[in-house]
CSV table of N, CA and C in Angstrom, one decimal:
chain,number,residue,atom,x,y,z
A,85,MET,N,0.8,-1.2,0.0
A,85,MET,CA,0.0,0.0,0.0
A,85,MET,C,0.9,1.2,0.0
A,86,GLY,N,0.8,2.2,-1.0
A,86,GLY,CA,1.6,3.3,-0.9
A,86,GLY,C,1.1,4.3,-0.1
A,87,SER,N,1.9,5.5,0.0
A,87,SER,CA,1.4,6.7,0.8
A,87,SER,C,0.8,7.6,-0.1
A,88,ARG,N,0.0,8.5,0.4
A,88,ARG,CA,-0.7,9.5,-0.4
A,88,ARG,C,-0.4,11.0,0.5
A,89,GLN,N,-0.2,11.9,-0.3
A,89,GLN,CA,0.2,13.3,0.0
A,89,GLN,C,-0.8,14.3,-0.8
A,90,GLY,N,-1.3,15.2,0.1
A,90,GLY,CA,-2.1,16.3,-0.6
A,90,GLY,C,-1.2,17.4,-1.4
A,91,ILE,N,-1.7,17.9,-2.4
A,91,ILE,CA,-1.1,18.9,-3.1
A,91,ILE,C,-1.0,20.3,-2.4
A,92,ASN,N,0.0,21.0,-2.3
A,92,ASN,CA,0.0,22.3,-1.5
A,92,ASN,C,-0.3,23.3,-2.5
A,93,ASP,N,-0.5,24.6,-2.1
A,93,ASP,CA,-0.8,25.6,-2.7
A,93,ASP,C,0.2,26.1,-3.8
A,94,TYR,N,1.5,25.6,-3.6
A,94,TYR,CA,2.3,26.1,-4.8
A,94,TYR,C,2.2,25.5,-6.2
A,95,THR,N,1.4,24.3,-6.2
A,95,THR,CA,1.0,23.8,-7.5
A,95,THR,C,0.2,24.8,-8.4
A,96,HIS,N,-0.8,25.7,-7.7
A,96,HIS,CA,-1.4,26.5,-8.3
A,96,HIS,C,-0.7,27.9,-8.6
A,97,TRP,N,0.2,28.3,-7.6
A,97,TRP,CA,1.0,29.4,-7.8
A,97,TRP,C,1.9,29.5,-8.8
A,98,PHE,N,2.4,28.3,-9.2
A,98,PHE,CA,3.5,28.3,-10.3
A,98,PHE,C,3.2,27.8,-11.5
A,99,ALA,N,1.7,27.5,-11.7
A,99,ALA,CA,1.1,26.9,-12.7
A,99,ALA,C,1.4,27.5,-14.1
A,100,ASP,N,1.5,29.0,-14.2
A,100,ASP,CA,1.6,29.8,-15.4
A,100,ASP,C,3.2,29.9,-15.5
A,101,ASP,N,4.1,29.4,-14.9
A,101,ASP,CA,5.7,29.5,-15.0
A,101,ASP,C,6.0,28.1,-15.6
A,102,VAL,N,6.6,28.3,-17.0
A,102,VAL,CA,6.8,27.0,-17.5
A,102,VAL,C,8.1,26.3,-16.8
A,103,ASP,N,8.9,27.0,-16.1
A,103,ASP,CA,10.1,26.5,-15.3
A,103,ASP,C,9.8,25.8,-14.0
A,104,MET,N,8.7,26.3,-13.5
A,104,MET,CA,8.2,26.0,-12.2
A,104,MET,C,6.9,25.1,-12.1
A,105,ALA,N,6.5,24.9,-13.2
A,105,ALA,CA,5.2,24.3,-13.4
A,105,ALA,C,5.4,22.7,-12.8
A,106,GLY,N,4.3,22.0,-12.3
A,106,GLY,CA,4.4,20.8,-12.0
A,106,GLY,C,3.5,20.6,-10.6
A,107,ASP,N,3.7,19.4,-10.0
A,107,ASP,CA,2.7,19.3,-8.6
A,107,ASP,C,3.8,19.3,-7.6
A,108,TYR,N,3.3,20.3,-6.5
A,108,TYR,CA,4.1,20.4,-5.3
A,108,TYR,C,3.4,19.7,-4.1
A,109,TYR,N,4.1,18.8,-3.4
A,109,TYR,CA,3.3,18.1,-2.4
A,109,TYR,C,3.8,18.5,-0.9
A,110,GLY,N,3.1,18.2,0.0
A,110,GLY,CA,3.6,18.2,1.4
A,110,GLY,C,3.8,19.6,2.1
A,111,TYR,N,4.5,19.6,3.2
A,111,TYR,CA,4.7,20.8,3.9
A,111,TYR,C,5.9,21.5,3.3
A,112,ASP,N,6.0,22.9,3.3
A,112,ASP,CA,7.0,23.6,2.6
A,112,ASP,C,7.5,24.6,3.6
A,113,GLY,N,7.5,24.4,5.0
A,113,GLY,CA,8.1,25.2,6.0
A,113,GLY,C,7.3,26.4,6.4
A,114,PRO,N,7.8,27.0,7.4
A,114,PRO,CA,7.0,28.2,8.1
A,114,PRO,C,6.9,29.4,7.0
A,115,CYS,N,5.7,29.9,7.1
A,115,CYS,CA,5.4,31.1,6.1
A,115,CYS,C,4.6,32.1,6.7
A,116,PRO,N,5.1,33.1,7.4
A,116,PRO,CA,4.4,34.3,8.1
A,116,PRO,C,3.5,35.0,7.1
A,117,PRO,N,2.6,35.9,7.5
A,117,PRO,CA,1.8,36.6,6.5
A,117,PRO,C,2.9,37.5,5.6
A,118,TRP,N,2.5,37.7,4.4
A,118,TRP,CA,3.5,38.4,3.4
A,118,TRP,C,3.7,39.9,3.8
A,119,ASN,N,2.6,40.5,4.6
A,119,ASN,CA,2.6,41.9,4.9
A,119,ASN,C,2.9,42.0,6.4
A,120,ASP,N,3.4,41.2,7.1
A,120,ASP,CA,3.7,41.1,8.6
A,120,ASP,C,5.2,41.5,8.8
A,121,SER,N,5.4,42.9,9.5
A,121,SER,CA,6.9,43.1,9.7
A,121,SER,C,7.5,42.6,11.0
A,122,ILE,N,6.5,42.0,11.8
A,122,ILE,CA,7.0,41.4,12.9
A,122,ILE,C,7.9,40.2,12.7
A,123,VAL,N,8.9,39.9,13.3
A,123,VAL,CA,10.0,38.8,13.4
A,123,VAL,C,9.3,37.7,13.9
A,124,HIS,N,9.2,36.6,13.2
A,124,HIS,CA,8.5,35.5,13.7
A,124,HIS,C,9.5,34.3,14.0
A,125,HIS,N,9.4,33.6,15.2
A,125,HIS,CA,9.9,32.4,15.6
A,125,HIS,C,9.2,31.2,15.6
A,126,TYR,N,9.9,30.3,15.2
A,126,TYR,CA,9.1,28.9,15.0
A,126,TYR,C,10.0,27.8,15.9
A,127,GLY,N,9.1,27.1,16.6
A,127,GLY,CA,9.9,25.7,17.3
A,127,GLY,C,9.3,24.5,16.6
A,128,PHE,N,10.1,23.6,16.6
A,128,PHE,CA,9.9,22.3,16.2
A,128,PHE,C,10.3,21.3,17.0
A,129,HIS,N,9.7,20.2,16.9
A,129,HIS,CA,9.9,18.9,17.7
A,129,HIS,C,10.1,17.9,16.7
A,130,VAL,N,11.2,17.2,16.7
A,130,VAL,CA,11.6,16.2,15.7
A,130,VAL,C,11.4,14.7,16.6
A,131,TYR,N,10.6,13.9,16.0
A,131,TYR,CA,10.4,12.6,16.7
A,131,TYR,C,11.0,11.5,15.7
A,132,ALA,N,11.8,10.5,16.2
A,132,ALA,CA,12.0,9.4,15.4
A,132,ALA,C,11.6,8.0,15.9
A,133,LEU,N,11.3,7.2,15.1
A,133,LEU,CA,10.8,5.8,15.7
A,133,LEU,C,11.6,4.9,14.9
A,134,LYS,N,12.4,3.9,15.6
A,134,LYS,CA,13.3,2.8,15.2
A,134,LYS,C,12.4,1.7,14.8
A,135,LEU,N,12.4,1.3,13.4
A,135,LEU,CA,11.5,0.4,12.9
A,135,LEU,C,12.2,-1.0,12.6
A,136,THR,N,13.4,-1.3,13.1
A,136,THR,CA,14.0,-2.6,13.0
A,136,THR,C,14.0,-3.4,14.0
């Protein structure tokens, strides 16, 4: 059984650009509002699972 991912907003954003056209999947990092001048800080937790 294969995995499934949703197409993100970049697929539609780059649709008119021949060099960038294609399907973009998954999470593409933090992105504060384009008009926000406040510095944003992001925290991440990384979890690993040993499968052997």
